[in-house]
Amino acid sequence: MSRTSPPAAATAEIVLLGLGGTGVTFASRVLAEAAMAEGREAFTAETHGMSQRGGAVEAHVRIGPWESPLVRPGWADAALVLEAGRIPAARRLLRPGGLCVADAPAQPEGVLGCDASAEARALGVPRSANLVLLGFAARALHGLLPRPDTLLRAIARLSPPESADANRRAFLRGMELAP
Amino acid sequence: MSSPVLLLGNGAIARGLLEAGCEVLTAYPGTPSTEVLEEFDRQRAALRVPAFTEWSVNEKVALEVALAASLTGKRAATAMKQVGLNVASDTLLSAAYTGVVGGLVVVACDDPGPHSSQTEQDTRLFALFAKVPVLEPSSPREARDMAREAFELSERHRLPVILRPTTRVCHARQPVVPGPLRQVRPRPRFTRDPARWAATPALRRVLHAQLERKLDAVRAEFEASPWNGDDPRDGAMGIVASGVAAAVARDLLRDAGRDVPLLRIGTPHPLPVGLVSRFVARHERVLVLEEPDAAIELQIPDRTRVRGRLTGDVPREGELTPEVVAGILGLSAAGGTGGAVPVAPPADPGPGPRLCPGCGHRAALFAIRKALPSAIFCGDIGCYTLGVNQRALDTCVVMGASIGLATGFWHAHRVGGGGAGSDGGREVPIVAVIGDSTFFHAGIPPLLDAVVGGARILVLVLDNATVAMTGGQPTPAAAGASIEAIVRGLGVCFVETHDPYAVEGMVEAARRARDFTKRPDGGVAVLVARRPCALLAPPTEKVPVEVDPGACDGCDHCLRFCECPGLVKDEASGKVLVDHARCTDCGMCVPMCPLGAIRPRAAPVAPVGPVGPVGPIGTGAP
């Protein structure tokens, strides 16, 4: 938290991938709310409906003056992958040089792995693995994502009261884990 | 000025309805429309705005409740998914003739893709048929504006108005600056006018003539509507686009540094043909980008220079994603750098959805299939459509069609000769599988038809006490409606209710029900499998299980017919393991193993595996 982030990029296209229930939608809302709090435009696309029954879900977050919500495959600046099996799908969305962080115990090639699920379990907040990864990404992808302090405030605003503390701790733990 | 709020598209629509002073909102849940009513309720509670809202039994009833409110002078709206409008269509077509008093807005959400629907039908084409004006937003922000203005349009012309967003508007989030709330709350006053509100066919002809004149007036208004963004330039190529496709095209062209004249249409019906024809005349070739079908293209009088879905220059099916539109516009696939990047292979769709661990539907479907392995299983719309993964469903058509199809299968087999329900002399049991909300929505008339027509079918009602697929909206049972009492009232003499967790009990009940359908004095049999949705009421009586590796021979019977996310194959040993992070200890899988290898264990196990997708939908991390 003491580190000063560089100036934010003019625009950022971020994709989040996971399975229904892993917290993809919540993390995308946090990113968009935080971007707004920094005075930037945000546009998100979410997956609702049947896919949420454990199926593959995806959220797109476009920070900047876009008119449409979907990130074009091959153009995403960053991917946050909450289920390691979706890393190949994330690669397809990333632009050349785009960055990928993933909830994975290992370090797949070209991916910044963070064992967010294990860390969240160790913290006693297994459902907040998404926020461990978001905290990790906030540091690992600094400059591309909104600042950690605005992300933390968005988490506090969007979390139901009973999980606000778990989510905050998960996010801070993720930041500690970042290189 | 208020500060912007990040709103889901459906939340932005709800905000627009509230700002317009909408006092009655009815809906039936269906993706992508469900959150319109939920957001309306959430926001009006925060604003302390009085209004009546209801989850109606079905979309037709929803429209009728809203229509009556309009006839008293109040502003009213109804929200549904596109196929819901099929159900409400009878009422809509008549209401276009009679007209309205207070503004009446039908929010009908289309699903290009389709992501969560049985068809890619275009509500704008339905509006052509119904002779109703349509506003088509391209973003949540515009959806709020149009939702608000739709009431003004409706009251100016005394017509119902359709607001037609698509999934990428409904389920997008964008900052929206809240506007002021209209404070007018007219006293309800219904003015008798039988020549209009109870018009007979002779008078309907008069109303039809009025309707055509109203549409002419709306079209004239749309010619100069601010919802249509004209581009006065001329050139070799122009684009006419609407909705999300227009927004996608503009983003892509800007990213590519290309400047192509683009006429954006926000009022696709009745199409302002003067405006569009002048635009077409200014270009040698005009591309029409719209979703999901060709409603604008079809209304252009001279299509000599026009290319679109009808000509095949735009794919005739599917969503116009940035990838697809970029391909149509001939933009390179290079990602940001401008360098040569190979075109990405088609997306891996990833794992599909499955019934949740602990879901009672799984056990009921397993039991009915075990009891009647040779039956024709007619499925329906809901979570249990996923029973097709368990090889437990043979058909899925539309809401309520399970019972109608089962009735038809029975009669078809009988008329073919060889006796009731026979197939070349072989008895074929016929089963309809329908959820509780779907039964209330559209299952009652076909069940009456089955009884009256003497169809010897077995109907399995899966009652989880909620509309689970769309996030857990209440069903009429929450207000006391009884499936058993309704079924008996329709003349069904065999009605049994069981907890599907007791799998063997369900199997025996299914056999008894089948026997009843074959008895000389028998008839339709109804089984109700009652167990609350596992997401809303997780099982309390814990039956932790383990797989005996000595008994499991890796036959995968459980993986195929139980299909629980809590059971996984251990690739190393070829045997099945319990994923305790996902397992809810419901114990239903115990009787599903033919070898008895899945058995209760002494004490619960602490989760060790990855956290599974077992949360309430729509919340992600709680």
mmCIF file of N, CA and C in Angstrom, chain B residues 150-236:
data_model
loop_
_atom_site.group_PDB
_atom_site.id
_atom_site.type_symbol
_atom_site.label_atom_id
_atom_site.label_comp_id
_atom_site.label_asym_id
_atom_site.label_seq_id
_atom_site.Cartn_x
_atom_site.Cartn_y
_atom_site.Cartn_z
ATOM 1 N N ALA B 150 -40.130 6.347 -23.270
ATOM 2 C CA ALA B 150 -41.102 5.436 -23.879
ATOM 3 C C ALA B 150 -42.520 5.726 -23.372
ATOM 4 N N PHE B 151 -42.634 6.167 -22.115
ATOM 5 C CA PHE B 151 -43.967 6.484 -21.575
ATOM 6 C C PHE B 151 -44.561 7.700 -22.273
ATOM 7 N N GLU B 152 -43.713 8.697 -22.545
ATOM 8 C CA GLU B 152 -44.194 9.891 -23.250
ATOM 9 C C GLU B 152 -44.698 9.502 -24.639
ATOM 10 N N LEU B 153 -43.887 8.683 -25.331
ATOM 11 C CA LEU B 153 -44.268 8.228 -26.676
ATOM 12 C C LEU B 153 -45.590 7.463 -26.620
ATOM 13 N N SER B 154 -45.698 6.578 -25.617
ATOM 14 C CA SER B 154 -46.907 5.758 -25.457
ATOM 15 C C SER B 154 -48.134 6.641 -25.235
ATOM 16 N N GLU B 155 -47.983 7.671 -24.411
ATOM 17 C CA GLU B 155 -49.139 8.521 -24.106
ATOM 18 C C GLU B 155 -49.459 9.488 -25.258
ATOM 19 N N ARG B 156 -48.424 9.931 -25.984
ATOM 20 C CA ARG B 156 -48.675 10.814 -27.131
ATOM 21 C C ARG B 156 -49.520 10.121 -28.186
ATOM 22 N N HIS B 157 -49.236 8.836 -28.395
ATOM 23 C CA HIS B 157 -49.902 8.118 -29.490
ATOM 24 C C HIS B 157 -50.913 7.082 -29.009
ATOM 25 N N ARG B 158 -51.071 6.970 -27.689
ATOM 26 C CA ARG B 158 -52.038 6.021 -27.107
ATOM 27 C C ARG B 158 -51.772 4.598 -27.591
ATOM 28 N N LEU B 159 -50.501 4.226 -27.575
ATOM 29 C CA LEU B 159 -50.101 2.891 -28.027
ATOM 30 C C LEU B 159 -49.169 2.251 -27.004
ATOM 31 N N PRO B 160 -49.231 0.925 -26.860
ATOM 32 C CA PRO B 160 -48.156 0.284 -26.093
ATOM 33 C C PRO B 160 -46.842 0.484 -26.837
ATOM 34 N N VAL B 161 -45.751 0.626 -26.103
ATOM 35 C CA VAL B 161 -44.431 0.803 -26.708
ATOM 36 C C VAL B 161 -43.511 -0.294 -26.196
ATOM 37 N N ILE B 162 -42.751 -0.889 -27.117
ATOM 38 C CA ILE B 162 -41.779 -1.911 -26.717
ATOM 39 C C ILE B 162 -40.411 -1.266 -26.565
ATOM 40 N N LEU B 163 -39.772 -1.538 -25.433
ATOM 41 C CA LEU B 163 -38.355 -1.201 -25.257
ATOM 42 C C LEU B 163 -37.596 -2.500 -25.471
ATOM 43 N N ARG B 164 -36.705 -2.524 -26.472
ATOM 44 C CA ARG B 164 -36.064 -3.782 -26.842
ATOM 45 C C ARG B 164 -34.539 -3.708 -26.641
ATOM 46 N N PRO B 165 -34.052 -4.031 -25.431
ATOM 47 C CA PRO B 165 -32.604 -4.188 -25.259
ATOM 48 C C PRO B 165 -32.193 -5.611 -25.623
ATOM 49 N N THR B 166 -30.884 -5.839 -25.763
ATOM 50 C CA THR B 166 -30.369 -7.190 -25.939
ATOM 51 C C THR B 166 -29.485 -7.537 -24.736
ATOM 52 N N THR B 167 -29.075 -8.806 -24.677
ATOM 53 C CA THR B 167 -28.288 -9.300 -23.544
ATOM 54 C C THR B 167 -27.130 -8.365 -23.195
ATOM 55 N N ARG B 168 -26.451 -7.830 -24.227
ATOM 56 C CA ARG B 168 -25.259 -7.011 -23.968
ATOM 57 C C ARG B 168 -25.599 -5.614 -23.479
ATOM 58 N N VAL B 169 -26.884 -5.272 -23.462
ATOM 59 C CA VAL B 169 -27.321 -4.064 -22.772
ATOM 60 C C VAL B 169 -27.790 -4.457 -21.372
ATOM 61 N N CYS B 170 -28.628 -5.497 -21.306
ATOM 62 C CA CYS B 170 -29.192 -5.940 -20.021
ATOM 63 C C CYS B 170 -28.099 -6.272 -19.019
ATOM 64 N N HIS B 171 -27.062 -6.962 -19.496
ATOM 65 C CA HIS B 171 -26.028 -7.477 -18.598
ATOM 66 C C HIS B 171 -24.694 -6.768 -18.798
ATOM 67 N N ALA B 172 -24.760 -5.506 -19.188
ATOM 68 C CA ALA B 172 -23.589 -4.641 -19.172
ATOM 69 C C ALA B 172 -23.750 -3.690 -17.991
ATOM 70 N N ARG B 173 -22.645 -3.175 -17.499
ATOM 71 C CA ARG B 173 -22.719 -2.133 -16.467
ATOM 72 C C ARG B 173 -22.041 -0.881 -16.994
ATOM 73 N N GLN B 174 -22.626 0.267 -16.675
ATOM 74 C CA GLN B 174 -22.105 1.543 -17.157
ATOM 75 C C GLN B 174 -22.515 2.617 -16.148
ATOM 76 N N PRO B 175 -21.689 3.644 -15.962
ATOM 77 C CA PRO B 175 -22.105 4.737 -15.078
ATOM 78 C C PRO B 175 -23.315 5.480 -15.666
ATOM 79 N N VAL B 176 -24.309 5.698 -14.843
ATOM 80 C CA VAL B 176 -25.520 6.408 -15.265
ATOM 81 C C VAL B 176 -25.764 7.526 -14.254
ATOM 82 N N VAL B 177 -26.016 8.727 -14.774
ATOM 83 C CA VAL B 177 -26.331 9.845 -13.882
ATOM 84 C C VAL B 177 -27.835 9.830 -13.619
ATOM 85 N N PRO B 178 -28.253 9.612 -12.377
ATOM 86 C CA PRO B 178 -29.691 9.545 -12.098
ATOM 87 C C PRO B 178 -30.371 10.868 -12.420
ATOM 88 N N GLY B 179 -31.567 10.784 -12.987
ATOM 89 C CA GLY B 179 -32.350 11.983 -13.284
ATOM 90 C C GLY B 179 -33.457 12.162 -12.265
ATOM 91 N N PRO B 180 -34.187 13.266 -12.386
ATOM 92 C CA PRO B 180 -35.273 13.532 -11.434
ATOM 93 C C PRO B 180 -36.430 12.555 -11.604
ATOM 94 N N LEU B 181 -37.176 12.353 -10.530
ATOM 95 C CA LEU B 181 -38.334 11.456 -10.565
ATOM 96 C C LEU B 181 -39.586 12.260 -10.887
ATOM 97 N N ARG B 182 -40.382 11.763 -11.817
ATOM 98 C CA ARG B 182 -41.662 12.411 -12.128
ATOM 99 C C ARG B 182 -42.592 12.214 -10.927
ATOM 100 N N GLN B 183 -43.188 13.289 -10.506
ATOM 101 C CA GLN B 183 -43.979 13.219 -9.274
ATOM 102 C C GLN B 183 -45.465 12.978 -9.529
ATOM 103 N N VAL B 184 -45.899 12.976 -10.805
ATOM 104 C CA VAL B 184 -47.324 12.822 -11.105
ATOM 105 C C VAL B 184 -47.789 11.414 -10.729
ATOM 106 N N ARG B 185 -48.832 11.327 -9.934
ATOM 107 C CA ARG B 185 -49.421 10.040 -9.563
ATOM 108 C C ARG B 185 -50.936 10.135 -9.787
ATOM 109 N N PRO B 186 -51.377 9.887 -11.032
ATOM 110 C CA PRO B 186 -52.807 10.099 -11.317
ATOM 111 C C PRO B 186 -53.682 9.178 -10.473
ATOM 112 N N ARG B 187 -54.855 9.701 -10.086
ATOM 113 C CA ARG B 187 -55.820 8.839 -9.386
ATOM 114 C C ARG B 187 -56.365 7.838 -10.391
ATOM 115 N N PRO B 188 -56.501 6.579 -9.991
ATOM 116 C CA PRO B 188 -56.996 5.582 -10.947
ATOM 117 C C PRO B 188 -58.433 5.891 -11.357
ATOM 118 N N ARG B 189 -58.654 5.960 -12.660
ATOM 119 C CA ARG B 189 -60.001 6.287 -13.152
ATOM 120 C C ARG B 189 -60.206 5.565 -14.478
ATOM 121 N N PHE B 190 -61.077 4.586 -14.489
ATOM 122 C CA PHE B 190 -61.390 3.853 -15.707
ATOM 123 C C PHE B 190 -62.638 4.445 -16.338
ATOM 124 N N THR B 191 -62.521 4.944 -17.544
ATOM 125 C CA THR B 191 -63.661 5.524 -18.246
ATOM 126 C C THR B 191 -64.267 4.480 -19.172
ATOM 127 N N ARG B 192 -65.535 4.148 -18.923
ATOM 128 C CA ARG B 192 -66.192 3.119 -19.750
ATOM 129 C C ARG B 192 -66.270 3.581 -21.202
ATOM 130 N N ASP B 193 -65.913 2.708 -22.112
ATOM 131 C CA ASP B 193 -65.993 2.994 -23.544
ATOM 132 C C ASP B 193 -66.038 1.639 -24.260
ATOM 133 N N PRO B 194 -67.204 0.987 -24.215
ATOM 134 C CA PRO B 194 -67.290 -0.378 -24.750
ATOM 135 C C PRO B 194 -66.872 -0.469 -26.211
ATOM 136 N N ALA B 195 -67.074 0.595 -26.981
ATOM 137 C CA ALA B 195 -66.705 0.547 -28.401
ATOM 138 C C ALA B 195 -65.199 0.380 -28.563
ATOM 139 N N ARG B 196 -64.454 0.732 -27.524
ATOM 140 C CA ARG B 196 -63.003 0.553 -27.562
ATOM 141 C C ARG B 196 -62.571 -0.639 -26.713
ATOM 142 N N TRP B 197 -62.887 -0.603 -25.426
ATOM 143 C CA TRP B 197 -62.344 -1.614 -24.504
ATOM 144 C C TRP B 197 -63.057 -2.959 -24.623
ATOM 145 N N ALA B 198 -64.244 -2.989 -25.232
ATOM 146 C CA ALA B 198 -64.941 -4.264 -25.434
ATOM 147 C C ALA B 198 -65.361 -4.382 -26.899
ATOM 148 N N ALA B 199 -64.469 -3.919 -27.782
ATOM 149 C CA ALA B 199 -64.833 -3.823 -29.203
ATOM 150 C C ALA B 199 -65.104 -5.190 -29.821
ATOM 151 N N THR B 200 -66.185 -5.277 -30.551
ATOM 152 C CA THR B 200 -66.533 -6.477 -31.314
ATOM 153 C C THR B 200 -65.849 -6.394 -32.683
ATOM 154 N N PRO B 201 -65.852 -7.467 -33.465
ATOM 155 C CA PRO B 201 -65.129 -7.453 -34.750
ATOM 156 C C PRO B 201 -65.477 -6.268 -35.645
ATOM 157 N N ALA B 202 -66.729 -5.868 -35.721
ATOM 158 C CA ALA B 202 -67.096 -4.751 -36.590
ATOM 159 C C ALA B 202 -66.360 -3.487 -36.165
ATOM 160 N N LEU B 203 -66.262 -3.289 -34.850
ATOM 161 C CA LEU B 203 -65.577 -2.105 -34.342
ATOM 162 C C LEU B 203 -64.063 -2.250 -34.425
ATOM 163 N N ARG B 204 -63.589 -3.493 -34.419
ATOM 164 C CA ARG B 204 -62.141 -3.739 -34.519
ATOM 165 C C ARG B 204 -61.587 -3.192 -35.837
ATOM 166 N N ARG B 205 -62.447 -3.220 -36.888
ATOM 167 C CA ARG B 205 -61.990 -2.694 -38.168
ATOM 168 C C ARG B 205 -61.726 -1.196 -38.062
ATOM 169 N N VAL B 206 -62.577 -0.527 -37.305
ATOM 170 C CA VAL B 206 -62.378 0.904 -37.059
ATOM 171 C C VAL B 206 -61.082 1.120 -36.271
ATOM 172 N N LEU B 207 -60.898 0.275 -35.239
ATOM 173 C CA LEU B 207 -59.691 0.403 -34.416
ATOM 174 C C LEU B 207 -58.438 0.128 -35.249
ATOM 175 N N HIS B 208 -58.541 -0.830 -36.180
ATOM 176 C CA HIS B 208 -57.398 -1.135 -37.033
ATOM 177 C C HIS B 208 -57.013 0.097 -37.869
ATOM 178 N N ALA B 209 -58.024 0.764 -38.416
ATOM 179 C CA ALA B 209 -57.754 1.973 -39.213
ATOM 180 C C ALA B 209 -57.079 3.028 -38.339
ATOM 181 N N GLN B 210 -57.574 3.164 -37.102
ATOM 182 C CA GLN B 210 -56.945 4.126 -36.176
ATOM 183 C C GLN B 210 -55.494 3.752 -35.919
ATOM 184 N N LEU B 211 -55.266 2.443 -35.731
ATOM 185 C CA LEU B 211 -53.911 1.966 -35.430
ATOM 186 C C LEU B 211 -52.956 2.316 -36.568
ATOM 187 N N GLU B 212 -53.421 2.108 -37.808
ATOM 188 C CA GLU B 212 -52.548 2.422 -38.946
ATOM 189 C C GLU B 212 -52.210 3.913 -38.981
ATOM 190 N N ARG B 213 -53.195 4.767 -38.660
ATOM 191 C CA ARG B 213 -52.930 6.213 -38.648
ATOM 192 C C ARG B 213 -51.969 6.582 -37.519
ATOM 193 N N LYS B 214 -52.136 5.903 -36.372
ATOM 194 C CA LYS B 214 -51.207 6.143 -35.255
ATOM 195 C C LYS B 214 -49.776 5.789 -35.668
ATOM 196 N N LEU B 215 -49.636 4.644 -36.364
ATOM 197 C CA LEU B 215 -48.287 4.235 -36.772
ATOM 198 C C LEU B 215 -47.685 5.224 -37.767
ATOM 199 N N ASP B 216 -48.525 5.765 -38.653
ATOM 200 C CA ASP B 216 -48.033 6.797 -39.577
ATOM 201 C C ASP B 216 -47.515 8.000 -38.792
ATOM 202 N N ALA B 217 -48.250 8.365 -37.752
ATOM 203 C CA ALA B 217 -47.851 9.524 -36.942
ATOM 204 C C ALA B 217 -46.552 9.228 -36.193
ATOM 205 N N VAL B 218 -46.431 7.998 -35.678
ATOM 206 C CA VAL B 218 -45.193 7.628 -34.967
ATOM 207 C C VAL B 218 -44.030 7.654 -35.950
ATOM 208 N N ARG B 219 -44.255 7.119 -37.131
ATOM 209 C CA ARG B 219 -43.175 7.091 -38.134
ATOM 210 C C ARG B 219 -42.715 8.521 -38.466
ATOM 211 N N ALA B 220 -43.698 9.424 -38.633
ATOM 212 C CA ALA B 220 -43.352 10.820 -38.935
ATOM 213 C C ALA B 220 -42.534 11.418 -37.793
ATOM 214 N N GLU B 221 -42.900 11.086 -36.575
ATOM 215 C CA GLU B 221 -42.150 11.583 -35.423
ATOM 216 C C GLU B 221 -40.733 11.013 -35.426
ATOM 217 N N PHE B 222 -40.621 9.711 -35.748
ATOM 218 C CA PHE B 222 -39.303 9.042 -35.744
ATOM 219 C C PHE B 222 -38.374 9.600 -36.828
ATOM 220 N N GLU B 223 -38.957 10.170 -37.907
ATOM 221 C CA GLU B 223 -38.110 10.732 -38.965
ATOM 222 C C GLU B 223 -37.169 11.792 -38.401
ATOM 223 N N ALA B 224 -37.622 12.478 -37.340
ATOM 224 C CA ALA B 224 -36.802 13.546 -36.756
ATOM 225 C C ALA B 224 -36.415 13.218 -35.317
ATOM 226 N N SER B 225 -36.455 11.955 -34.962
ATOM 227 C CA SER B 225 -36.205 11.588 -33.563
ATOM 228 C C SER B 225 -34.736 11.722 -33.206
ATOM 229 N N PRO B 226 -34.464 12.260 -32.012
ATOM 230 C CA PRO B 226 -33.061 12.339 -31.569
ATOM 231 C C PRO B 226 -32.443 10.957 -31.322
ATOM 232 N N TRP B 227 -33.260 9.908 -31.250
ATOM 233 C CA TRP B 227 -32.707 8.559 -31.050
ATOM 234 C C TRP B 227 -31.988 8.051 -32.296
ATOM 235 N N ASN B 228 -32.225 8.724 -33.428
ATOM 236 C CA ASN B 228 -31.558 8.303 -34.658
ATOM 237 C C ASN B 228 -30.435 9.287 -34.969
ATOM 238 N N GLY B 229 -29.200 8.798 -34.934
ATOM 239 C CA GLY B 229 -28.056 9.682 -35.162
ATOM 240 C C GLY B 229 -27.648 9.656 -36.614
ATOM 241 N N ASP B 230 -28.058 10.704 -37.359
ATOM 242 C CA ASP B 230 -27.775 10.736 -38.793
ATOM 243 C C ASP B 230 -26.329 11.169 -39.030
ATOM 244 N N ASP B 231 -25.857 10.867 -40.215
ATOM 245 C CA ASP B 231 -24.523 11.275 -40.645
ATOM 246 C C ASP B 231 -24.707 11.847 -42.047
ATOM 247 N N PRO B 232 -24.569 13.170 -42.209
ATOM 248 C CA PRO B 232 -24.960 13.808 -43.477
ATOM 249 C C PRO B 232 -23.989 13.544 -44.622
ATOM 250 N N ARG B 233 -22.839 12.907 -44.352
ATOM 251 C CA ARG B 233 -21.827 12.757 -45.399
ATOM 252 C C ARG B 233 -22.253 11.721 -46.442
ATOM 253 N N ASP B 234 -21.586 11.763 -47.592
ATOM 254 C CA ASP B 234 -21.826 10.731 -48.592
ATOM 255 C C ASP B 234 -20.524 9.984 -48.843
ATOM 256 N N GLY B 235 -20.562 8.964 -49.647
ATOM 257 C CA GLY B 235 -19.340 8.211 -49.903
ATOM 258 C C GLY B 235 -19.638 6.874 -50.521
ATOM 259 N N ALA B 236 -18.565 6.091 -50.683
ATOM 260 C CA ALA B 236 -18.725 4.784 -51.313
ATOM 261 C C ALA B 236 -19.511 3.848 -50.410
#
